Tab-separated table of C-alpha atoms in Angstrom:
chain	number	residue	atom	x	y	z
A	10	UNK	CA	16.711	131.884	128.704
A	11	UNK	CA	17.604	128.604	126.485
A	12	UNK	CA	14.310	127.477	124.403
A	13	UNK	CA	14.439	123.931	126.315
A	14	UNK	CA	14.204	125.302	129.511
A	15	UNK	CA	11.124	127.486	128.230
A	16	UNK	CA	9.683	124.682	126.634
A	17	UNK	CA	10.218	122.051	129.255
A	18	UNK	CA	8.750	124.491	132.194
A	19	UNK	CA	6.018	125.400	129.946
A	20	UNK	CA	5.094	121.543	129.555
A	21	UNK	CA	5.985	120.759	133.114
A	22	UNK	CA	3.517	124.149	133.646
A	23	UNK	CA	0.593	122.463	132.459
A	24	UNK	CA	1.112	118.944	133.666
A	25	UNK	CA	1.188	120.887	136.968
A	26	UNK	CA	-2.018	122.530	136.477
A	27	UNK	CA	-4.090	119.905	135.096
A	28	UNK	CA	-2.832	117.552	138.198
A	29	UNK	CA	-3.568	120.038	141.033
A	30	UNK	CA	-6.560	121.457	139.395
A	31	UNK	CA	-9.668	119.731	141.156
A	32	UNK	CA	-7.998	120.145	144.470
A	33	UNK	CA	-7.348	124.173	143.279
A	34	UNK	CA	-10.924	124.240	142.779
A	35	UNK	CA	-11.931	123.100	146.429
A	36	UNK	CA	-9.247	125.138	148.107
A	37	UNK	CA	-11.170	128.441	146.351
A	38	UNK	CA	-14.448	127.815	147.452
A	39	UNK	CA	-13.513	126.962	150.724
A	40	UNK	CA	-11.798	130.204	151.017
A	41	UNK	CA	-14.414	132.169	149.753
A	42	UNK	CA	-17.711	130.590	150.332
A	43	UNK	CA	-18.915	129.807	153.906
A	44	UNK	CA	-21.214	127.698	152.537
A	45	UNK	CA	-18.708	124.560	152.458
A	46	UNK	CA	-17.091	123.899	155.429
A	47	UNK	CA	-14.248	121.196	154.643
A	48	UNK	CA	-12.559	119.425	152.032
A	49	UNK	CA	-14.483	116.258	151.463
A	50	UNK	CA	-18.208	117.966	152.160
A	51	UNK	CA	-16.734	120.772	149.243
A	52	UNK	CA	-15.714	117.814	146.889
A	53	UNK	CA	-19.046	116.057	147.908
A	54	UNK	CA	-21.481	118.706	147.248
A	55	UNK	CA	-19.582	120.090	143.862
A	56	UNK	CA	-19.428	116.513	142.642
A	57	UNK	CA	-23.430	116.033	143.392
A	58	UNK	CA	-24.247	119.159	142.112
A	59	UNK	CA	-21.936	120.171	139.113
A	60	UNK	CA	-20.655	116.499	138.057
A	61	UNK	CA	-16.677	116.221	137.205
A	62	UNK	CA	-16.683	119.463	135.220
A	63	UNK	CA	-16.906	121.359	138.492
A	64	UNK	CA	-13.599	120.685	139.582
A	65	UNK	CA	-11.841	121.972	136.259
A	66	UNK	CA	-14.292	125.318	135.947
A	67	UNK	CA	-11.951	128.029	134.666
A	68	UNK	CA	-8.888	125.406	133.663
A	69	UNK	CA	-8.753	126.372	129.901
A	70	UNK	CA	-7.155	129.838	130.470
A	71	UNK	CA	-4.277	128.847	133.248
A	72	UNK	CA	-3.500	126.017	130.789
A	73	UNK	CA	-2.980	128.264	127.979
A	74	UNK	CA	-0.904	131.442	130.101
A	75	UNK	CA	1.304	128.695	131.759
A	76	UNK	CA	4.451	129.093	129.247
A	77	UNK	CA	3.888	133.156	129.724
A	78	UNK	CA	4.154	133.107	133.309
A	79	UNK	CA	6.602	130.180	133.283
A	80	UNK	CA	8.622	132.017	131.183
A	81	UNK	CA	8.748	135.424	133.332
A	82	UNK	CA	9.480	133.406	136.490
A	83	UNK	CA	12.235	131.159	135.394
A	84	UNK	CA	13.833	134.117	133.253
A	85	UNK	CA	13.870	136.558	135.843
A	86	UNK	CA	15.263	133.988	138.504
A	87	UNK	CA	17.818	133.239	136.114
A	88	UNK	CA	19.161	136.779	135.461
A	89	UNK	CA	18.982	137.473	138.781
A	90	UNK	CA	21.127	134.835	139.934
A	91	UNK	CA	23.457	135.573	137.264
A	92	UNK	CA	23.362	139.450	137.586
A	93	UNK	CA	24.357	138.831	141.499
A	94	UNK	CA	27.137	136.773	140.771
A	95	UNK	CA	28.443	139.414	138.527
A	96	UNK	CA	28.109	142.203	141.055
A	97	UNK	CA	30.139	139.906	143.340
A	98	UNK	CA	33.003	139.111	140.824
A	99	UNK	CA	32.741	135.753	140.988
A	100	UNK	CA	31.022	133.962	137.878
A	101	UNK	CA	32.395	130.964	138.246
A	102	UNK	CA	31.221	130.248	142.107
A	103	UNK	CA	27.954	128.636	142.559
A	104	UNK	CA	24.760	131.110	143.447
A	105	UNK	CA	25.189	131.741	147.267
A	106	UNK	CA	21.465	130.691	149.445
A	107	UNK	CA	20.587	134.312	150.086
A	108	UNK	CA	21.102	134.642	146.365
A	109	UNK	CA	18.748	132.507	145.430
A	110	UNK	CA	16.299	133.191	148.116
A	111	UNK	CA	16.184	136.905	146.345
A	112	UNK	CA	16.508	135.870	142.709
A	113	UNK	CA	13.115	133.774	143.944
A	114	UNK	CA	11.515	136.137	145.400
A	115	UNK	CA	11.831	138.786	142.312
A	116	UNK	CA	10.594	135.882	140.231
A	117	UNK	CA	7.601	135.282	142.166
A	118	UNK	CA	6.995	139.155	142.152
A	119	UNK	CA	7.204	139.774	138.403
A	120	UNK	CA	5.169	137.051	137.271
A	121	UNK	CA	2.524	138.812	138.816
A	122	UNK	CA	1.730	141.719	136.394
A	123	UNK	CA	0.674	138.557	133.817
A	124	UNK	CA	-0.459	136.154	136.262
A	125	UNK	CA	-2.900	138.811	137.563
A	126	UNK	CA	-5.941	138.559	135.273
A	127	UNK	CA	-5.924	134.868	134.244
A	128	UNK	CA	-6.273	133.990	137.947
A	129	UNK	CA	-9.057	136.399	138.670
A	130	UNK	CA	-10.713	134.630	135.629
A	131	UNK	CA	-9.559	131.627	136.956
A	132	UNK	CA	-11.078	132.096	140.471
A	133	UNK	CA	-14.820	133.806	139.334
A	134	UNK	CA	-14.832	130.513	137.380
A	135	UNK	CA	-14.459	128.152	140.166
A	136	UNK	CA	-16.644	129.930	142.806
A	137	UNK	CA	-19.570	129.458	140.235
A	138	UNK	CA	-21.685	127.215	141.449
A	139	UNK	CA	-24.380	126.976	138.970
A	140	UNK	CA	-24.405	124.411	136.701
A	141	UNK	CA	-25.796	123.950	133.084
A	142	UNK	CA	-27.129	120.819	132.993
A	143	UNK	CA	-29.053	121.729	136.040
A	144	UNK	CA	-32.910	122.380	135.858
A	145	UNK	CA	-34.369	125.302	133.480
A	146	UNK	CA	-36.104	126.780	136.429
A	147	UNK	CA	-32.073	126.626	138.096
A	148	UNK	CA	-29.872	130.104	138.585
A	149	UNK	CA	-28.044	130.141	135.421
A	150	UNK	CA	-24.029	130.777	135.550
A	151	UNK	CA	-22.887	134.290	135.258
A	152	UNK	CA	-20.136	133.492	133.395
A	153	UNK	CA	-20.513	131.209	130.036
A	154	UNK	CA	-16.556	130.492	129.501
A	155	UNK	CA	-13.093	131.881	130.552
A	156	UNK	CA	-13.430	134.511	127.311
A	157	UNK	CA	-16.629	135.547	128.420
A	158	UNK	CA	-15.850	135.859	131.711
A	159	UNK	CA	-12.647	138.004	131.191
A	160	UNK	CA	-14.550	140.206	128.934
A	161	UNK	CA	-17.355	140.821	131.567
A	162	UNK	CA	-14.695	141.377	134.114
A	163	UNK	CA	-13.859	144.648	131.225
A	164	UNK	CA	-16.927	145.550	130.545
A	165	UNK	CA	-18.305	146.056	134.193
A	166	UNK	CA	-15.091	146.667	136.056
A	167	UNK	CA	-13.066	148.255	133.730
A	168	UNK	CA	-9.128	146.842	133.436
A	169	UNK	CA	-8.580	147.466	136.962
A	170	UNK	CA	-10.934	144.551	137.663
A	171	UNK	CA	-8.549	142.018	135.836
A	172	UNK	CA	-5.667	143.436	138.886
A	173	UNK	CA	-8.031	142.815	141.895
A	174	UNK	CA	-6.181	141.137	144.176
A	175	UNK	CA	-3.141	141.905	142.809
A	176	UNK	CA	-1.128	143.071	145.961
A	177	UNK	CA	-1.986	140.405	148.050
A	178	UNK	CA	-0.874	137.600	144.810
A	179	UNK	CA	2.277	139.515	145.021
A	180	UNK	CA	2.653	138.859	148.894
A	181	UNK	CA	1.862	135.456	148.460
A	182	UNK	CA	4.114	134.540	145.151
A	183	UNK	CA	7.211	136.711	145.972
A	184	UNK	CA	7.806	134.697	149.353
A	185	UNK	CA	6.293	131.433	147.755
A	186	UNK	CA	8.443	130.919	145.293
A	187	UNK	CA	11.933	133.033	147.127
A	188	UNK	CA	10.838	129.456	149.870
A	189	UNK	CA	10.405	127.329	146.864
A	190	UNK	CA	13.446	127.825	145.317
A	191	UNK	CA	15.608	127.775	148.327
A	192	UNK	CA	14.145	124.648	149.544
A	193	UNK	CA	14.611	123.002	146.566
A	194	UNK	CA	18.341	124.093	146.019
A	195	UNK	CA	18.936	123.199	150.028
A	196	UNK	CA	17.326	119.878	149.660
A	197	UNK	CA	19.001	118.915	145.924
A	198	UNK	CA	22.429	119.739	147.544
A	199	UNK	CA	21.884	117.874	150.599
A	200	UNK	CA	20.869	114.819	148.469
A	201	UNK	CA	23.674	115.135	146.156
A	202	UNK	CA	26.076	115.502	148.903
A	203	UNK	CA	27.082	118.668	148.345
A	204	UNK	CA	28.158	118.029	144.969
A	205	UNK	CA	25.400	119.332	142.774
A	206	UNK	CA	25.514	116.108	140.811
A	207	UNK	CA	22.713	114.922	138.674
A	208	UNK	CA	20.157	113.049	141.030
A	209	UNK	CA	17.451	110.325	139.792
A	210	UNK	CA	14.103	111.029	139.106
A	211	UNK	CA	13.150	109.932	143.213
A	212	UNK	CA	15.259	112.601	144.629
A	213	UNK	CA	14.232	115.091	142.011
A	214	UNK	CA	10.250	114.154	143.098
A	215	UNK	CA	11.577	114.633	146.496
A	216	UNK	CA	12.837	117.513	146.187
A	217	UNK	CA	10.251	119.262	144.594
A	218	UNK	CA	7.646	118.011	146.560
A	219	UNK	CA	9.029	119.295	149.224
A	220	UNK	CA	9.720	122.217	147.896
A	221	UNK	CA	6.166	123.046	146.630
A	222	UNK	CA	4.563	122.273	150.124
A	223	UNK	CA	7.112	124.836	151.513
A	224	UNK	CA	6.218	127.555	149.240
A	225	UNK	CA	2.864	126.973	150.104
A	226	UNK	CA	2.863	127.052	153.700
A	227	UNK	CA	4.471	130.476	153.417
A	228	UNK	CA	2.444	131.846	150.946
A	229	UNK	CA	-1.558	130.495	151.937
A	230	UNK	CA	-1.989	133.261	154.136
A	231	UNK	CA	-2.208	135.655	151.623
A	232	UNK	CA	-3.676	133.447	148.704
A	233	UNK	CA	-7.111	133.540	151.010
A	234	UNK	CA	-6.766	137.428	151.208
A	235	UNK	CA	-6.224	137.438	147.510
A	236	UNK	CA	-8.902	135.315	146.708
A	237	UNK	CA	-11.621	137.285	148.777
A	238	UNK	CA	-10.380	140.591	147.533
A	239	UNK	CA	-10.861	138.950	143.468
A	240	UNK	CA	-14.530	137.672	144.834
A	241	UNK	CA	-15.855	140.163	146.866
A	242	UNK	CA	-19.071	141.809	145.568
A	243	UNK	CA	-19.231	139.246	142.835
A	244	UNK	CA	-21.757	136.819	144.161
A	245	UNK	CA	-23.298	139.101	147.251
A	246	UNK	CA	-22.256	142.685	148.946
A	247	UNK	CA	-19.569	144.336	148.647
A	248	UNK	CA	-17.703	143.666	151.557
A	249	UNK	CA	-14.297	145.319	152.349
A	250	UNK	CA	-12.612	148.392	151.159
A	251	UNK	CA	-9.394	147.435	150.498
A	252	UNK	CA	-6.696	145.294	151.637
A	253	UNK	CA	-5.701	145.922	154.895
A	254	UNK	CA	-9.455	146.795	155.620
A	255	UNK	CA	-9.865	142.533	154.047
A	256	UNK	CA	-7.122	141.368	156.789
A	257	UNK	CA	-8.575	143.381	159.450
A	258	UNK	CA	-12.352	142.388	158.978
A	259	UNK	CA	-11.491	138.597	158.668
A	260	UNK	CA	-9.492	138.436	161.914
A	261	UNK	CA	-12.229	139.688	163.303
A	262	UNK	CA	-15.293	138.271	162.287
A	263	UNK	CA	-13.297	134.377	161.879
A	264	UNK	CA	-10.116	134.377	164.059
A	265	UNK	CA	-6.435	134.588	162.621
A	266	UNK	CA	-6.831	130.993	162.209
A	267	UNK	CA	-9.276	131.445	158.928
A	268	UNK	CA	-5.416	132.029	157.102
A	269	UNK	CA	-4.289	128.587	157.899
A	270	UNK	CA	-7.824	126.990	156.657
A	271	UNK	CA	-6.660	125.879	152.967
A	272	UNK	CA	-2.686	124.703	154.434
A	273	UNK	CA	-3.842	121.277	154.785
A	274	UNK	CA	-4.799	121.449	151.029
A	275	UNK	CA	-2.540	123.471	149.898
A	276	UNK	CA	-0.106	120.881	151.154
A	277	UNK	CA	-2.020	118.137	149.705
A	278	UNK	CA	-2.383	119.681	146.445
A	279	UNK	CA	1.535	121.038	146.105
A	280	UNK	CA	3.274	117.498	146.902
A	281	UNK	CA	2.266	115.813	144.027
A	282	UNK	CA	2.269	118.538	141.397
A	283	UNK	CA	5.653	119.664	142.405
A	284	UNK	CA	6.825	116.224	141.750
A	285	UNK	CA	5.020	115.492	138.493
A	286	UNK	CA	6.289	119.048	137.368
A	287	UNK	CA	9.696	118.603	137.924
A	288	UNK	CA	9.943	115.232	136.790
A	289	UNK	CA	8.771	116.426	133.695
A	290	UNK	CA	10.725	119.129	133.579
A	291	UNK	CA	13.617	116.516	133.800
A	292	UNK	CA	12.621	114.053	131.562
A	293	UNK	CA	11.642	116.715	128.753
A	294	UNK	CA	14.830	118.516	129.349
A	295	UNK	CA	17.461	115.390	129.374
A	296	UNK	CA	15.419	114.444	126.336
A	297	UNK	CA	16.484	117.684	124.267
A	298	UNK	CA	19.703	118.606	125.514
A	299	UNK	CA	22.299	116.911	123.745
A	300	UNK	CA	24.708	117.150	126.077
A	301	UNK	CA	25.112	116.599	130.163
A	302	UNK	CA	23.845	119.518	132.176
A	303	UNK	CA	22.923	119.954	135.781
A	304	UNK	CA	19.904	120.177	137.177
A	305	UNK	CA	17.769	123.413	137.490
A	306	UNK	CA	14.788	123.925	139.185
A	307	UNK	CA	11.516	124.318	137.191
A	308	UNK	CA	9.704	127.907	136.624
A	309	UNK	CA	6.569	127.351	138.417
A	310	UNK	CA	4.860	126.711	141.357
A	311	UNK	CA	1.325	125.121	141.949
């Protein structure tokens, strides 16, 4: 993978995360706590209770793993596309749709073996509650900081603790980002007439935009499995054995419509990071390539 595309989806990353973060933050405890019971009485109540800082709980580590999992998406996408193409003969033909619908979906796959344990931190971060600057008499948080929290996560759980969740994030990010990608390609072509011709930054916005509130609507099904499975027993009793035992106990106790309950702000959330991630990605990259190139999409998906 060239070092600008690393380094411009690594900076692109973390603009990403730090735009979509507060909204992140609600969509969590709305899927795990019953406790809040929509998006603006979630933002209310954290806001009341926890100040500002509530919304960007657990930030630090997601902003500091972004290049690693960047990195493993957008290289794996790449050699995939390009390893097809070579199986096929035909280097110098574009990437086919169903090519880059797979090359997507290995992407979103792999990046989960190091996406894994930063998000589990990441999540037990933002479903605390507690605040400091609360009373002395208050419940203090169980968790002090993202190091502290990973190494409790050790300590009591062993390393298998830091991969709860893990199969349903790979649901979720294999068909995200497979969506993702091909929406964005689909889209980019469509705008450039077919052409593949460098677009300006409003149909790159566009496009990702659109492209990020795909992946998402595809892949929030399993993000609230995922993020049950990474809470459950944390703050009360253990609750389900595994995860098909997660799926079946939800359905039944809150309807198949529970799955759909973070879309609107997943939607919300994805429209405006996608955009301010691949402009940046664009800007960054025209500004250290020294020559004409076209377009690519960026390695990550918020």
């Amino acid at each position: 993978m060239h070092i600008i595309d690393f380094l411009s989806g690594s900076v692109a990353g973390a603009c990403g995360v730090a735009v979509g973060y507060p909204l992140d933050t609600v969509k969590v405890r709305i899927q795990t706590q019953r406790q809040f019971t929509g998006v603006y009485q979630c933002a209310v109540e954290t806001l009341s209770k926890e100040g500002v800082h509530g919304f960007f709980k657990g930030m630090l580590l997601p902003m500091t793993t972004v290049s690693l999992t960047s990195s493993v998406v957008f290289g794996t996408y790449r050699n995939c596309l390009q390893c097809m193409k070579q199986a096929r003969g035909a280097d110098w033909l574009p990437n086919t749709k169903l090519e880059v619908f797979l090359a997507g979906l290995a992407g979103g796959v792999a990046q989960t073996s190091v996406m894994s344990p930063g998000d589990v931190v990441k999540v037990r971060l933002q479903c605390q509650t507690e605040s400091k600057r609360r009373g002395a008499k208050a419940p203090r948080p169980k968790y002090h900081g993202p190091v502290h929290c990973l190494l409790s996560i050790v300590r009591d759980e062993g390393l298998a603790g830091l991969y709860r969740g893990a199969l349903p994030l790979m649901l979720r990010d294999g068909p995200s980002y497979a969506t993702y990608f091909l929406t964005y390609t689909t889209i980019y072509e469509w705008l450039s007439g077919g052409s593949m011709k460098k677009l300006d930054w409003k149909g790159v916005m566009l496009a990702g935009g659109i492209a990020g509130m795909a992946g998402w609507t595809v892949g929030t099904p399993m993000d609230v499995i995922k993020a049950r499975l990474q809470m459950d027993g944390v703050r009360e009793t253990k609750r389900y054995k595994g995860f098909f035992h997660c799926i079946v106990e939800t359905v039944r106790v809150e309807g198949a419509g529970v799955f759909f309950k973070s879309l609107g702000i997943n939607c919300l959330r994805a429209f405006p990071v996608n955009m301010v991630v691949f402009l940046t990605y664009e800007v960054l990259t025209a500004f250290l390539r020294t020559g004409p190139e076209r377009v690519d999409p960026p390695p990550i998906l918020e």
